XYZ file of C-alpha atoms in Angstrom:
251
model
C 27.372 33.280 -10.458
C 23.570 33.144 -10.845
C 23.810 29.653 -12.315
C 26.019 28.586 -9.393
C 23.474 29.887 -6.878
C 20.685 28.003 -8.618
C 22.793 24.833 -8.679
C 23.581 25.107 -4.956
C 19.914 25.739 -4.207
C 18.956 22.579 -6.082
C 21.464 20.617 -3.986
C 20.346 21.912 -0.613
C 16.572 22.006 -1.146
C 16.165 18.238 -0.630
C 18.241 18.469 2.562
C 15.966 21.202 3.894
C 12.932 19.132 2.950
C 14.181 16.089 4.849
C 14.979 18.213 7.874
C 11.475 19.657 7.871
C 9.936 16.199 7.654
C 11.486 15.288 11.004
C 8.811 17.460 12.656
C 5.897 15.833 10.836
C 3.235 14.231 13.047
C 2.241 10.828 11.671
C -1.120 9.329 12.587
C -2.493 5.858 11.845
C -6.258 5.286 11.970
C -7.209 1.675 12.770
C -10.847 0.688 12.376
C -13.574 0.091 9.840
C -16.114 2.038 7.783
C -16.959 4.286 10.749
C -13.443 5.656 10.225
C -13.022 5.606 6.441
C -16.476 6.867 5.386
C -16.218 10.025 3.247
C -12.425 10.088 3.453
C -12.313 11.110 7.119
C -8.564 10.452 7.682
C -7.737 12.346 4.467
C -9.966 15.201 5.650
C -7.891 15.520 8.827
C -4.686 15.705 6.782
C -6.233 18.214 4.360
C -7.303 20.423 7.282
C -3.770 20.375 8.661
C -2.271 21.127 5.238
C -4.657 24.054 4.768
C -3.297 25.552 7.997
C 0.336 24.785 7.198
C 0.623 22.073 9.843
C 2.892 19.092 8.998
C 0.602 16.157 9.741
C 0.247 12.947 7.714
C -2.543 10.409 8.155
C -2.553 6.746 7.154
C -5.185 4.110 7.732
C -5.648 0.410 8.316
C -9.379 0.010 7.795
C -11.565 -2.859 6.602
C -15.355 -2.654 6.535
C -17.015 -4.465 9.448
C -13.737 -5.296 11.169
C -13.083 -5.259 14.908
C -9.952 -4.868 17.030
C -9.548 -8.626 17.461
C -9.337 -9.040 13.688
C -6.862 -6.175 13.425
C -4.736 -7.760 16.143
C -4.813 -11.237 14.560
C -4.551 -10.080 10.939
C -7.955 -11.496 10.006
C -10.581 -10.234 7.521
C -7.853 -8.848 5.275
C -6.438 -6.483 7.892
C -2.700 -5.692 7.831
C -2.371 -3.545 10.935
C 0.548 -5.476 12.408
C 2.541 -5.107 9.193
C 1.751 -1.400 8.939
C 2.799 -0.812 12.544
C 5.985 -2.805 12.040
C 6.994 -0.951 8.868
C 5.878 2.539 9.876
C 6.802 5.039 12.555
C 3.718 6.694 13.983
C 3.224 9.262 16.714
C -0.424 8.372 17.327
C -2.582 5.341 16.527
C -6.358 5.906 16.664
C -8.185 2.707 17.671
C -11.832 2.256 16.659
C -13.561 -1.022 17.485
C -16.692 -2.381 15.806
C -19.663 -0.112 16.500
C -21.527 -2.767 18.525
C -18.576 -4.385 20.321
C -19.052 -2.536 23.599
C -22.665 -3.776 23.752
C -22.691 -7.220 22.119
C -19.176 -8.475 22.940
C -17.881 -6.401 25.882
C -15.356 -9.070 26.936
C -13.793 -9.043 23.476
C -13.782 -5.251 23.495
C -11.872 -5.191 26.781
C -9.427 -7.944 25.839
C -8.443 -6.556 22.451
C -8.458 -2.930 23.530
C -5.783 -4.019 25.989
C -3.862 -6.075 23.423
C -3.977 -3.399 20.735
C -2.923 -0.762 23.260
C 0.068 -2.865 24.288
C 0.965 -3.531 20.654
C 0.829 0.146 19.718
C 2.941 1.146 22.713
C 5.497 -1.541 21.858
C 5.905 0.197 18.472
C 6.665 3.503 20.156
C 3.350 5.210 19.377
C 0.620 6.619 21.597
C -2.731 4.774 21.343
C -5.936 6.822 21.393
C -9.489 5.454 21.589
C -12.083 6.653 19.054
C -15.457 6.564 20.827
C -18.143 6.022 18.189
C -21.850 6.978 18.206
C -25.171 5.128 18.430
C -27.205 4.056 15.420
C -29.883 6.317 13.983
C -32.472 3.656 14.884
C -31.115 3.339 18.434
C -29.404 6.472 19.791
C -29.586 4.943 23.278
C -26.556 2.846 22.318
C -24.363 5.848 23.027
C -24.674 5.485 26.796
C -23.045 2.043 26.873
C -20.519 2.947 24.171
C -19.469 6.054 26.085
C -19.229 4.226 29.417
C -17.148 1.334 28.054
C -14.680 3.501 26.162
C -14.300 5.823 29.147
C -13.740 2.893 31.514
C -11.123 1.312 29.262
C -9.404 4.635 28.755
C -9.073 5.141 32.498
C -8.030 1.551 33.155
C -5.351 1.529 30.462
C -4.407 5.209 30.849
C -5.268 5.825 27.215
C -6.902 9.056 26.073
C -10.389 8.720 24.657
C -11.817 11.139 22.095
C -15.582 11.473 22.789
C -16.510 11.667 19.115
C -19.862 9.975 19.681
C -20.869 12.483 22.345
C -20.061 15.489 20.135
C -21.736 13.824 17.135
C -24.904 13.291 19.191
C -24.855 16.806 20.613
C -24.822 18.164 17.059
C -28.037 16.272 16.326
C -29.708 17.522 19.501
C -28.809 21.129 18.779
C -29.611 20.938 15.058
C -32.271 18.259 14.447
C -32.566 19.559 10.888
C -29.090 18.229 10.062
C -28.729 14.831 8.403
C -25.785 13.369 10.277
C -26.264 9.814 8.959
C -25.743 8.306 5.521
C -27.720 5.231 6.565
C -28.602 3.745 9.950
C -24.969 3.645 11.114
C -22.493 5.531 8.974
C -21.920 9.274 8.971
C -23.109 11.552 6.214
C -20.588 13.870 4.520
C -21.497 16.495 7.140
C -21.011 13.906 9.873
C -17.568 12.931 8.611
C -16.583 16.598 8.363
C -17.493 17.025 12.043
C -15.535 13.902 13.019
C -12.495 15.193 11.116
C -12.754 18.543 12.912
C -12.700 16.748 16.255
C -9.548 14.795 15.407
C -7.860 17.862 13.908
C -8.566 19.778 17.134
C -7.186 17.018 19.302
C -4.116 16.171 17.246
C -2.976 19.744 16.612
C -4.311 21.662 19.591
C -5.250 24.451 17.166
C -8.507 26.327 16.762
C -10.779 25.013 14.018
C -12.301 28.452 13.354
C -10.256 29.184 10.217
C -10.808 25.824 8.525
C -12.638 25.956 5.176
C -15.925 24.318 4.247
C -14.412 22.869 1.089
C -11.325 20.661 1.367
C -9.181 19.203 -1.377
C -6.210 16.950 -1.947
C -4.202 16.083 -5.068
C -4.229 12.973 -7.239
C -1.110 11.366 -8.763
C -1.197 13.885 -11.653
C -1.501 16.878 -9.329
C -5.169 17.485 -10.073
C -7.551 18.536 -7.301
C -9.733 15.935 -5.612
C -12.581 17.489 -3.657
C -12.942 15.692 -0.340
C -15.785 17.624 1.248
C -18.404 20.276 0.703
C -20.386 21.685 3.615
C -22.538 24.793 3.605
C -21.182 27.864 5.361
C -24.030 27.677 7.895
C -23.293 24.065 8.776
C -19.539 24.565 8.718
C -19.783 27.486 11.132
C -22.009 25.453 13.440
C -19.695 22.434 13.463
C -16.604 24.522 14.127
C -18.274 26.436 16.948
C -19.528 23.181 18.465
C -16.038 21.645 18.491
C -14.524 24.786 20.007
C -17.170 25.033 22.721
C -17.398 21.355 23.635
C -15.638 20.438 26.858
C -12.311 20.242 25.089
C -10.424 20.288 28.372
C -11.484 16.660 28.779
C -9.491 15.807 25.666
C -6.207 16.837 27.335
C -4.807 18.288 24.109
C -1.181 17.227 23.910
C 0.293 19.831 21.567
């Protein structure tokens, strides 16, 4: 009888697993190194896994790419193919860091086209507002304005990542939020991941750990991030206290 129970359990376990996967939230990040630096999409998934939340992240990212190139399949991007072959709940759209300032017409045109493409695939597009460069923090004003305008015009939610990123620097000037003049440091990417986790799940970030891991093909741990307890506490409090009502959390 015990053997029969074990046999039946082995039969039905895969069925239960498939049923559970129906509730998984699938997210595609589209962008460039501002998105993929320090494993940011994987950090979001690891945060969700740590809290027992079924969320899977994928990415279509190529260094230096913009939304026009993603739309046209240039510079080695394969976003169209990924959207065609996948089934995503959300698609996070991040344009080149200087597009809103140097090529605003292109930003507007391909924000519209990518939004339409994502919606045609049955997913919800979301804009990822980036930050200014370390050498020119004044960039944020134009970046923020353009993303906000496009979000309102296209009725697409915009995550004010750049504004929260910049507020962290103002409150804690001792923090090194940049890896170089443009890209986030490991601490910076941890903060960005917290912001997306908060938005995508609607959950508090207070219980998230400072050290996050995933598994390699052999089941061994890969350490994705290390932040100090002081910095981790600060980042989590900042995300919780920021004007999160403006994010219109969907879950």
